[in-house]
Amino acid sequence: MAKKVLEGTLLKALKAVKNALIKGVSLLMVGLVRLYQYTISPLLGPRCRYWPSCSSYAIEAIQVHGPFKGGWMALKRILRCHPGSAGGMDPVPGGRSEQLCKEDDGCCSGPSSKPSEH
């Protein structure tokens, strides 16, 4: 009986450590994107062909889906954003931008009319 209690306590502790590590990695990644937004992006000006901007997409994807899946989604988005890209609306699945897009009738069906962000 005591062994099961100890195993349960150990599992809870390991889950807490795992969650803390994931939270820490997420905060670090979001911090790096924010650093880009406040230092480099203003020098480049609005260039993103999508709404939300790639950096805003990255932050939202990391916050909604975690550092690994969200980071992967952000990387794929950044690779899609290039001069030959049509751009347009590309909200984070399950995120606030997707909800905003759904509230704006038909906004996700065509090119972006929203202003670019940093």
mmCIF file of N, CA and C in Angstrom:
data_model
loop_
_atom_site.group_PDB
_atom_site.id
_atom_site.type_symbol
_atom_site.label_atom_id
_atom_site.label_comp_id
_atom_site.label_asym_id
_atom_site.label_seq_id
_atom_site.Cartn_x
_atom_site.Cartn_y
_atom_site.Cartn_z
ATOM 1 N N MET A 1 0.820 -1.199 0.000
ATOM 2 C CA MET A 1 0.000 0.000 0.000
ATOM 3 C C MET A 1 0.863 1.263 0.000
ATOM 4 N N ALA A 2 1.859 1.281 0.870
ATOM 5 C CA ALA A 2 2.747 2.442 0.962
ATOM 6 C C ALA A 2 3.530 2.621 -0.331
ATOM 7 N N LYS A 3 3.847 1.486 -0.987
ATOM 8 C CA LYS A 3 4.591 1.549 -2.242
ATOM 9 C C LYS A 3 3.755 2.249 -3.327
ATOM 10 N N LYS A 4 2.448 1.945 -3.381
ATOM 11 C CA LYS A 4 1.574 2.581 -4.370
ATOM 12 C C LYS A 4 1.429 4.078 -4.108
ATOM 13 N N VAL A 5 1.345 4.445 -2.845
ATOM 14 C CA VAL A 5 1.255 5.862 -2.486
ATOM 15 C C VAL A 5 2.527 6.577 -2.904
ATOM 16 N N LEU A 6 3.674 5.944 -2.649
ATOM 17 C CA LEU A 6 4.966 6.519 -3.028
ATOM 18 C C LEU A 6 5.070 6.660 -4.544
ATOM 19 N N GLU A 7 4.628 5.627 -5.287
ATOM 20 C CA GLU A 7 4.665 5.687 -6.750
ATOM 21 C C GLU A 7 3.760 6.807 -7.267
ATOM 22 N N GLY A 8 2.580 6.946 -6.662
ATOM 23 C CA GLY A 8 1.660 8.013 -7.061
ATOM 24 C C GLY A 8 2.244 9.388 -6.802
ATOM 25 N N THR A 9 2.894 9.539 -5.656
ATOM 26 C CA THR A 9 3.526 10.811 -5.314
ATOM 27 C C THR A 9 4.669 11.114 -6.271
ATOM 28 N N LEU A 10 5.451 10.090 -6.599
ATOM 29 C CA LEU A 10 6.568 10.259 -7.530
ATOM 30 C C LEU A 10 6.059 10.649 -8.918
ATOM 31 N N LEU A 11 4.992 9.994 -9.367
ATOM 32 C CA LEU A 11 4.421 10.335 -10.673
ATOM 33 C C LEU A 11 3.916 11.777 -10.702
ATOM 34 N N LYS A 12 3.273 12.200 -9.632
ATOM 35 C CA LYS A 12 2.798 13.586 -9.556
ATOM 36 C C LYS A 12 3.963 14.563 -9.598
ATOM 37 N N ALA A 13 5.041 14.225 -8.903
ATOM 38 C CA ALA A 13 6.222 15.095 -8.889
ATOM 39 C C ALA A 13 6.855 15.173 -10.277
ATOM 40 N N LEU A 14 6.941 14.028 -10.957
ATOM 41 C CA LEU A 14 7.511 14.014 -12.307
ATOM 42 C C LEU A 14 6.648 14.812 -13.284
ATOM 43 N N LYS A 15 5.336 14.699 -13.156
ATOM 44 C CA LYS A 15 4.442 15.485 -14.014
ATOM 45 C C LYS A 15 4.608 16.978 -13.748
ATOM 46 N N ALA A 16 4.776 17.339 -12.486
ATOM 47 C CA ALA A 16 4.973 18.750 -12.137
ATOM 48 C C ALA A 16 6.272 19.276 -12.734
ATOM 49 N N VAL A 17 7.334 18.471 -12.678
ATOM 50 C CA VAL A 17 8.622 18.869 -13.260
ATOM 51 C C VAL A 17 8.486 19.006 -14.773
ATOM 52 N N LYS A 18 7.826 18.030 -15.398
ATOM 53 C CA LYS A 18 7.614 18.073 -16.851
ATOM 54 C C LYS A 18 6.839 19.336 -17.238
ATOM 55 N N ASN A 19 5.761 19.621 -16.519
ATOM 56 C CA ASN A 19 4.961 20.813 -16.815
ATOM 57 C C ASN A 19 5.760 22.096 -16.620
ATOM 58 N N ALA A 20 6.596 22.127 -15.590
ATOM 59 C CA ALA A 20 7.431 23.305 -15.340
ATOM 60 C C ALA A 20 8.446 23.494 -16.467
ATOM 61 N N LEU A 21 9.028 22.399 -16.949
ATOM 62 C CA LEU A 21 9.987 22.488 -18.058
ATOM 63 C C LEU A 21 9.304 22.977 -19.332
ATOM 64 N N ILE A 22 8.128 22.437 -19.613
ATOM 65 C CA ILE A 22 7.389 22.863 -20.804
ATOM 66 C C ILE A 22 7.033 24.341 -20.703
ATOM 67 N N LYS A 23 6.584 24.760 -19.541
ATOM 68 C CA LYS A 23 6.244 26.174 -19.320
ATOM 69 C C LYS A 23 7.484 27.059 -19.501
ATOM 70 N N GLY A 24 8.620 26.606 -18.969
ATOM 71 C CA GLY A 24 9.857 27.368 -19.098
ATOM 72 C C GLY A 24 10.308 27.501 -20.542
ATOM 73 N N VAL A 25 10.232 26.395 -21.298
ATOM 74 C CA VAL A 25 10.614 26.431 -22.711
ATOM 75 C C VAL A 25 9.663 27.353 -23.478
ATOM 76 N N SER A 26 8.370 27.270 -23.164
ATOM 77 C CA SER A 26 7.389 28.149 -23.822
ATOM 78 C C SER A 26 7.700 29.616 -23.556
ATOM 79 N N LEU A 27 7.967 29.945 -22.298
ATOM 80 C CA LEU A 27 8.277 31.333 -21.945
ATOM 81 C C LEU A 27 9.545 31.819 -22.641
ATOM 82 N N LEU A 28 10.546 30.962 -22.728
ATOM 83 C CA LEU A 28 11.786 31.322 -23.416
ATOM 84 C C LEU A 28 11.520 31.591 -24.896
ATOM 85 N N MET A 29 10.765 30.702 -25.536
ATOM 86 C CA MET A 29 10.475 30.872 -26.961
ATOM 87 C C MET A 29 9.665 32.143 -27.219
ATOM 88 N N VAL A 30 8.642 32.372 -26.409
ATOM 89 C CA VAL A 30 7.830 33.583 -26.559
ATOM 90 C C VAL A 30 8.690 34.818 -26.300
ATOM 91 N N GLY A 31 9.572 34.736 -25.318
ATOM 92 C CA GLY A 31 10.472 35.849 -25.024
ATOM 93 C C GLY A 31 11.381 36.180 -26.196
ATOM 94 N N LEU A 32 11.883 35.155 -26.875
ATOM 95 C CA LEU A 32 12.741 35.385 -28.037
ATOM 96 C C LEU A 32 11.963 36.037 -29.181
ATOM 97 N N VAL A 33 10.728 35.593 -29.386
ATOM 98 C CA VAL A 33 9.907 36.210 -30.434
ATOM 99 C C VAL A 33 9.598 37.664 -30.070
ATOM 100 N N ARG A 34 9.277 37.915 -28.800
ATOM 101 C CA ARG A 34 9.016 39.297 -28.354
ATOM 102 C C ARG A 34 10.266 40.165 -28.552
ATOM 103 N N LEU A 35 11.427 39.618 -28.249
ATOM 104 C CA LEU A 35 12.675 40.347 -28.465
ATOM 105 C C LEU A 35 12.805 40.736 -29.937
ATOM 106 N N TYR A 36 12.515 39.800 -30.831
ATOM 107 C CA TYR A 36 12.516 40.091 -32.263
ATOM 108 C C TYR A 36 11.507 41.202 -32.584
ATOM 109 N N GLN A 37 10.287 41.082 -32.028
ATOM 110 C CA GLN A 37 9.243 42.067 -32.322
ATOM 111 C C GLN A 37 9.633 43.481 -31.905
ATOM 112 N N TYR A 38 10.334 43.604 -30.790
ATOM 113 C CA TYR A 38 10.657 44.937 -30.264
ATOM 114 C C TYR A 38 12.004 45.480 -30.736
ATOM 115 N N THR A 39 12.863 44.635 -31.288
ATOM 116 C CA THR A 39 14.179 45.118 -31.702
ATOM 117 C C THR A 39 14.381 45.078 -33.213
ATOM 118 N N ILE A 40 14.184 43.941 -33.831
ATOM 119 C CA ILE A 40 14.489 43.772 -35.254
ATOM 120 C C ILE A 40 13.316 44.170 -36.145
ATOM 121 N N SER A 41 12.124 43.731 -35.791
ATOM 122 C CA SER A 41 10.949 43.981 -36.629
ATOM 123 C C SER A 41 10.705 45.466 -36.918
ATOM 124 N N PRO A 42 10.841 46.368 -35.944
ATOM 125 C CA PRO A 42 10.631 47.791 -36.264
ATOM 126 C C PRO A 42 11.616 48.323 -37.307
ATOM 127 N N LEU A 43 12.803 47.756 -37.357
ATOM 128 C CA LEU A 43 13.794 48.187 -38.345
ATOM 129 C C LEU A 43 13.425 47.712 -39.750
ATOM 130 N N LEU A 44 12.759 46.561 -39.832
ATOM 131 C CA LEU A 44 12.397 45.991 -41.130
ATOM 132 C C LEU A 44 11.079 46.536 -41.666
ATOM 133 N N GLY A 45 10.221 46.979 -40.775
ATOM 134 C CA GLY A 45 8.897 47.446 -41.189
ATOM 135 C C GLY A 45 7.957 46.268 -41.422
ATOM 136 N N PRO A 46 6.676 46.565 -41.668
ATOM 137 C CA PRO A 46 5.704 45.487 -41.878
ATOM 138 C C PRO A 46 5.966 44.759 -43.192
ATOM 139 N N ARG A 47 6.313 43.510 -43.108
ATOM 140 C CA ARG A 47 6.647 42.727 -44.291
ATOM 141 C C ARG A 47 5.822 41.462 -44.439
ATOM 142 N N CYS A 48 5.204 41.022 -43.372
ATOM 143 C CA CYS A 48 4.521 39.737 -43.396
ATOM 144 C C CYS A 48 3.339 39.773 -44.354
ATOM 145 N N ARG A 49 3.175 38.709 -45.100
ATOM 146 C CA ARG A 49 2.106 38.606 -46.088
ATOM 147 C C ARG A 49 0.836 37.993 -45.505
ATOM 148 N N TYR A 50 0.897 37.629 -44.251
ATOM 149 C CA TYR A 50 -0.230 36.952 -43.612
ATOM 150 C C TYR A 50 -0.789 37.761 -42.454
ATOM 151 N N TRP A 51 -2.017 37.414 -42.065
ATOM 152 C CA TRP A 51 -2.599 37.881 -40.817
ATOM 153 C C TRP A 51 -2.999 36.658 -40.035
ATOM 154 N N PRO A 52 -2.619 36.546 -38.776
ATOM 155 C CA PRO A 52 -1.728 37.439 -38.039
ATOM 156 C C PRO A 52 -0.301 37.334 -38.576
ATOM 157 N N SER A 53 0.522 38.302 -38.240
ATOM 158 C CA SER A 53 1.912 38.290 -38.701
ATOM 159 C C SER A 53 2.593 37.014 -38.216
ATOM 160 N N CYS A 54 3.687 36.647 -38.851
ATOM 161 C CA CYS A 54 4.383 35.406 -38.489
ATOM 162 C C CYS A 54 4.813 35.394 -37.023
ATOM 163 N N SER A 55 5.279 36.530 -36.515
ATOM 164 C CA SER A 55 5.714 36.551 -35.115
ATOM 165 C C SER A 55 4.522 36.442 -34.168
ATOM 166 N N SER A 56 3.414 37.083 -34.501
ATOM 167 C CA SER A 56 2.208 36.949 -33.674
ATOM 168 C C SER A 56 1.666 35.529 -33.747
ATOM 169 N N TYR A 57 1.718 34.937 -34.929
ATOM 170 C CA TYR A 57 1.301 33.548 -35.114
ATOM 171 C C TYR A 57 2.153 32.632 -34.240
ATOM 172 N N ALA A 58 3.472 32.857 -34.246
ATOM 173 C CA ALA A 58 4.379 32.017 -33.458
ATOM 174 C C ALA A 58 4.037 32.083 -31.974
ATOM 175 N N ILE A 59 3.827 33.278 -31.459
ATOM 176 C CA ILE A 59 3.498 33.431 -30.037
ATOM 177 C C ILE A 59 2.189 32.723 -29.716
ATOM 178 N N GLU A 60 1.178 32.951 -30.538
ATOM 179 C CA GLU A 60 -0.125 32.331 -30.279
ATOM 180 C C GLU A 60 -0.041 30.805 -30.384
ATOM 181 N N ALA A 61 0.666 30.299 -31.392
ATOM 182 C CA ALA A 61 0.790 28.848 -31.561
ATOM 183 C C ALA A 61 1.499 28.213 -30.369
ATOM 184 N N ILE A 62 2.541 28.854 -29.872
ATOM 185 C CA ILE A 62 3.271 28.333 -28.710
ATOM 186 C C ILE A 62 2.383 28.373 -27.473
ATOM 187 N N GLN A 63 1.641 29.453 -27.295
ATOM 188 C CA GLN A 63 0.770 29.568 -26.121
ATOM 189 C C GLN A 63 -0.389 28.576 -26.172
ATOM 190 N N VAL A 64 -0.922 28.312 -27.351
ATOM 191 C CA VAL A 64 -2.079 27.418 -27.479
ATOM 192 C C VAL A 64 -1.658 25.950 -27.524
ATOM 193 N N HIS A 65 -0.605 25.639 -28.274
ATOM 194 C CA HIS A 65 -0.244 24.246 -28.538
ATOM 195 C C HIS A 65 1.036 23.776 -27.850
ATOM 196 N N GLY A 66 1.691 24.657 -27.117
ATOM 197 C CA GLY A 66 2.914 24.266 -26.431
ATOM 198 C C GLY A 66 4.141 24.520 -27.282
ATOM 199 N N PRO A 67 5.319 24.383 -26.677
ATOM 200 C CA PRO A 67 6.543 24.771 -27.377
ATOM 201 C C PRO A 67 6.915 23.862 -28.549
ATOM 202 N N PHE A 68 6.565 22.601 -28.492
ATOM 203 C CA PHE A 68 7.001 21.687 -29.545
ATOM 204 C C PHE A 68 6.075 21.747 -30.754
ATOM 205 N N LYS A 69 4.800 21.476 -30.552
ATOM 206 C CA LYS A 69 3.853 21.555 -31.666
ATOM 207 C C LYS A 69 3.709 22.998 -32.145
ATOM 208 N N GLY A 70 3.589 23.942 -31.214
ATOM 209 C CA GLY A 70 3.459 25.349 -31.584
ATOM 210 C C GLY A 70 4.690 25.871 -32.306
ATOM 211 N N GLY A 71 5.868 25.454 -31.847
ATOM 212 C CA GLY A 71 7.106 25.843 -32.516
ATOM 213 C C GLY A 71 7.184 25.285 -33.927
ATOM 214 N N TRP A 72 6.732 24.037 -34.095
ATOM 215 C CA TRP A 72 6.718 23.407 -35.420
ATOM 216 C C TRP A 72 5.742 24.142 -36.350
ATOM 217 N N MET A 73 4.573 24.479 -35.816
ATOM 218 C CA MET A 73 3.588 25.227 -36.604
ATOM 219 C C MET A 73 4.158 26.587 -37.022
ATOM 220 N N ALA A 74 4.842 27.256 -36.108
ATOM 221 C CA ALA A 74 5.437 28.566 -36.400
ATOM 222 C C ALA A 74 6.518 28.448 -37.471
ATOM 223 N N LEU A 75 7.348 27.418 -37.369
ATOM 224 C CA LEU A 75 8.403 27.217 -38.364
ATOM 225 C C LEU A 75 7.803 26.985 -39.749
ATOM 226 N N LYS A 76 6.767 26.150 -39.825
ATOM 227 C CA LYS A 76 6.119 25.903 -41.118
ATOM 228 C C LYS A 76 5.520 27.190 -41.678
ATOM 229 N N ARG A 77 4.943 27.995 -40.809
ATOM 230 C CA ARG A 77 4.350 29.269 -41.244
ATOM 231 C C ARG A 77 5.427 30.204 -41.785
ATOM 232 N N ILE A 78 6.537 30.324 -41.073
ATOM 233 C CA ILE A 78 7.628 31.202 -41.506
ATOM 234 C C ILE A 78 8.160 30.756 -42.865
ATOM 235 N N LEU A 79 8.249 29.447 -43.084
ATOM 236 C CA LEU A 79 8.729 28.939 -44.370
ATOM 237 C C LEU A 79 7.738 29.210 -45.504
ATOM 238 N N ARG A 80 6.454 29.349 -45.180
ATOM 239 C CA ARG A 80 5.437 29.677 -46.197
ATOM 240 C C ARG A 80 5.442 31.158 -46.551
ATOM 241 N N CYS A 81 5.996 31.992 -45.705
ATOM 242 C CA CYS A 81 5.937 33.444 -45.888
ATOM 243 C C CYS A 81 7.172 33.904 -46.665
ATOM 244 N N HIS A 82 6.993 34.084 -47.960
ATOM 245 C CA HIS A 82 8.094 34.511 -48.827
ATOM 246 C C HIS A 82 7.518 35.348 -49.967
ATOM 247 N N PRO A 83 8.361 36.029 -50.742
ATOM 248 C CA PRO A 83 7.854 36.924 -51.790
ATOM 249 C C PRO A 83 6.913 36.257 -52.796
ATOM 250 N N GLY A 84 7.040 34.962 -53.041
ATOM 251 C CA GLY A 84 6.156 34.285 -53.987
ATOM 252 C C GLY A 84 4.838 33.837 -53.379
ATOM 253 N N SER A 85 4.681 34.029 -52.090
ATOM 254 C CA SER A 85 3.480 33.592 -51.382
ATOM 255 C C SER A 85 2.349 34.598 -51.565
ATOM 256 N N ALA A 86 1.132 34.079 -51.711
ATOM 257 C CA ALA A 86 -0.031 34.961 -51.846
ATOM 258 C C ALA A 86 -0.405 35.599 -50.514
ATOM 259 N N GLY A 87 -0.050 34.948 -49.406
ATOM 260 C CA GLY A 87 -0.393 35.477 -48.091
ATOM 261 C C GLY A 87 -1.876 35.341 -47.814
ATOM 262 N N GLY A 88 -2.391 36.176 -46.929
ATOM 263 C CA GLY A 88 -3.809 36.157 -46.594
ATOM 264 C C GLY A 88 -4.039 35.793 -45.143
ATOM 265 N N MET A 89 -5.246 35.350 -44.866
ATOM 266 C CA MET A 89 -5.630 34.977 -43.507
ATOM 267 C C MET A 89 -5.105 33.580 -43.208
ATOM 268 N N ASP A 90 -4.445 33.421 -42.092
ATOM 269 C CA ASP A 90 -3.908 32.120 -41.686
ATOM 270 C C ASP A 90 -3.902 32.064 -40.162
ATOM 271 N N PRO A 91 -5.069 31.873 -39.555
ATOM 272 C CA PRO A 91 -5.140 31.872 -38.095
ATOM 273 C C PRO A 91 -4.562 30.604 -37.485
ATOM 274 N N VAL A 92 -4.179 30.687 -36.229
ATOM 275 C CA VAL A 92 -3.696 29.528 -35.480
ATOM 276 C C VAL A 92 -4.897 28.637 -35.176
ATOM 277 N N PRO A 93 -4.867 27.356 -35.587
ATOM 278 C CA PRO A 93 -5.975 26.457 -35.269
ATOM 279 C C PRO A 93 -6.195 26.371 -33.755
ATOM 280 N N GLY A 94 -7.427 26.591 -33.343
ATOM 281 C CA GLY A 94 -7.761 26.524 -31.927
ATOM 282 C C GLY A 94 -7.388 27.761 -31.133
ATOM 283 N N GLY A 95 -6.879 28.765 -31.798
ATOM 284 C CA GLY A 95 -6.421 29.970 -31.106
ATOM 285 C C GLY A 95 -7.390 31.130 -31.226
ATOM 286 N N ARG A 96 -7.005 32.228 -30.603
ATOM 287 C CA ARG A 96 -7.830 33.438 -30.616
ATOM 288 C C ARG A 96 -7.986 33.989 -32.033
ATOM 289 N N SER A 97 -6.926 33.923 -32.841
ATOM 290 C CA SER A 97 -7.016 34.454 -34.202
ATOM 291 C C SER A 97 -8.028 33.662 -35.029
ATOM 292 N N GLU A 98 -8.129 32.358 -34.786
ATOM 293 C CA GLU A 98 -9.125 31.555 -35.500
ATOM 294 C C GLU A 98 -10.534 31.981 -35.089
ATOM 295 N N GLN A 99 -10.722 32.228 -33.803
ATOM 296 C CA GLN A 99 -12.029 32.680 -33.322
ATOM 297 C C GLN A 99 -12.387 34.035 -33.926
ATOM 298 N N LEU A 100 -11.426 34.957 -33.973
ATOM 299 C CA LEU A 100 -11.676 36.267 -34.583
ATOM 300 C C LEU A 100 -12.026 36.125 -36.058
ATOM 301 N N CYS A 101 -11.353 35.210 -36.720
ATOM 302 C CA CYS A 101 -11.592 34.980 -38.139
ATOM 303 C C CYS A 101 -12.996 34.422 -38.360
ATOM 304 N N LYS A 102 -13.432 33.518 -37.490
ATOM 305 C CA LYS A 102 -14.774 32.941 -37.620
ATOM 306 C C LYS A 102 -15.855 33.979 -37.343
ATOM 307 N N GLU A 103 -15.570 34.911 -36.443
ATOM 308 C CA GLU A 103 -16.542 35.962 -36.127
ATOM 309 C C GLU A 103 -16.706 36.948 -37.278
ATOM 310 N N ASP A 104 -15.664 37.103 -38.093
ATOM 311 C CA ASP A 104 -15.699 37.990 -39.255
ATOM 312 C C ASP A 104 -16.109 37.138 -40.454
ATOM 313 N N ASP A 105 -17.373 37.188 -40.849
ATOM 314 C CA ASP A 105 -17.922 36.314 -41.890
ATOM 315 C C ASP A 105 -17.036 36.247 -43.127
ATOM 316 N N GLY A 106 -16.580 35.046 -43.428
ATOM 317 C CA GLY A 106 -15.843 34.799 -44.653
ATOM 318 C C GLY A 106 -14.434 35.329 -44.694
ATOM 319 N N CYS A 107 -13.905 35.789 -43.588
ATOM 320 C CA CYS A 107 -12.577 36.409 -43.646
ATOM 321 C C CYS A 107 -11.487 35.402 -43.972
ATOM 322 N N CYS A 108 -11.701 34.154 -43.689
ATOM 323 C CA CYS A 108 -10.651 33.162 -43.935
ATOM 324 C C CYS A 108 -10.698 32.609 -45.350
ATOM 325 N N SER A 109 -11.609 33.090 -46.177
ATOM 326 C CA SER A 109 -11.748 32.522 -47.510
ATOM 327 C C SER A 109 -10.976 33.276 -48.584
ATOM 328 N N GLY A 110 -10.455 34.448 -48.269
ATOM 329 C CA GLY A 110 -9.771 35.224 -49.299
ATOM 330 C C GLY A 110 -8.531 35.901 -48.788
ATOM 331 N N PRO A 111 -7.871 36.688 -49.643
ATOM 332 C CA PRO A 111 -6.667 37.403 -49.226
ATOM 333 C C PRO A 111 -6.952 38.359 -48.075
ATOM 334 N N SER A 112 -5.925 38.632 -47.349
ATOM 335 C CA SER A 112 -6.045 39.464 -46.155
ATOM 336 C C SER A 112 -6.371 40.903 -46.498
ATOM 337 N N SER A 113 -7.290 41.458 -45.715
ATOM 338 C CA SER A 113 -7.544 42.889 -45.817
ATOM 339 C C SER A 113 -7.131 43.571 -44.525
ATOM 340 N N LYS A 114 -6.619 42.767 -43.573
ATOM 341 C CA LYS A 114 -6.197 43.323 -42.290
ATOM 342 C C LYS A 114 -4.779 43.858 -42.424
ATOM 343 N N PRO A 115 -4.449 44.899 -41.675
ATOM 344 C CA PRO A 115 -3.095 45.454 -41.743
ATOM 345 C C PRO A 115 -2.073 44.490 -41.160
ATOM 346 N N SER A 116 -0.875 44.565 -41.673
ATOM 347 C CA SER A 116 0.205 43.729 -41.160
ATOM 348 C C SER A 116 0.659 44.231 -39.801
ATOM 349 N N GLU A 117 1.056 43.299 -38.943
ATOM 350 C CA GLU A 117 1.581 43.640 -37.619
ATOM 351 C C GLU A 117 3.071 43.359 -37.608
ATOM 352 N N HIS A 118 3.717 43.746 -36.536
ATOM 353 C CA HIS A 118 5.142 43.426 -36.388
ATOM 354 C C HIS A 118 5.291 42.075 -35.780
#
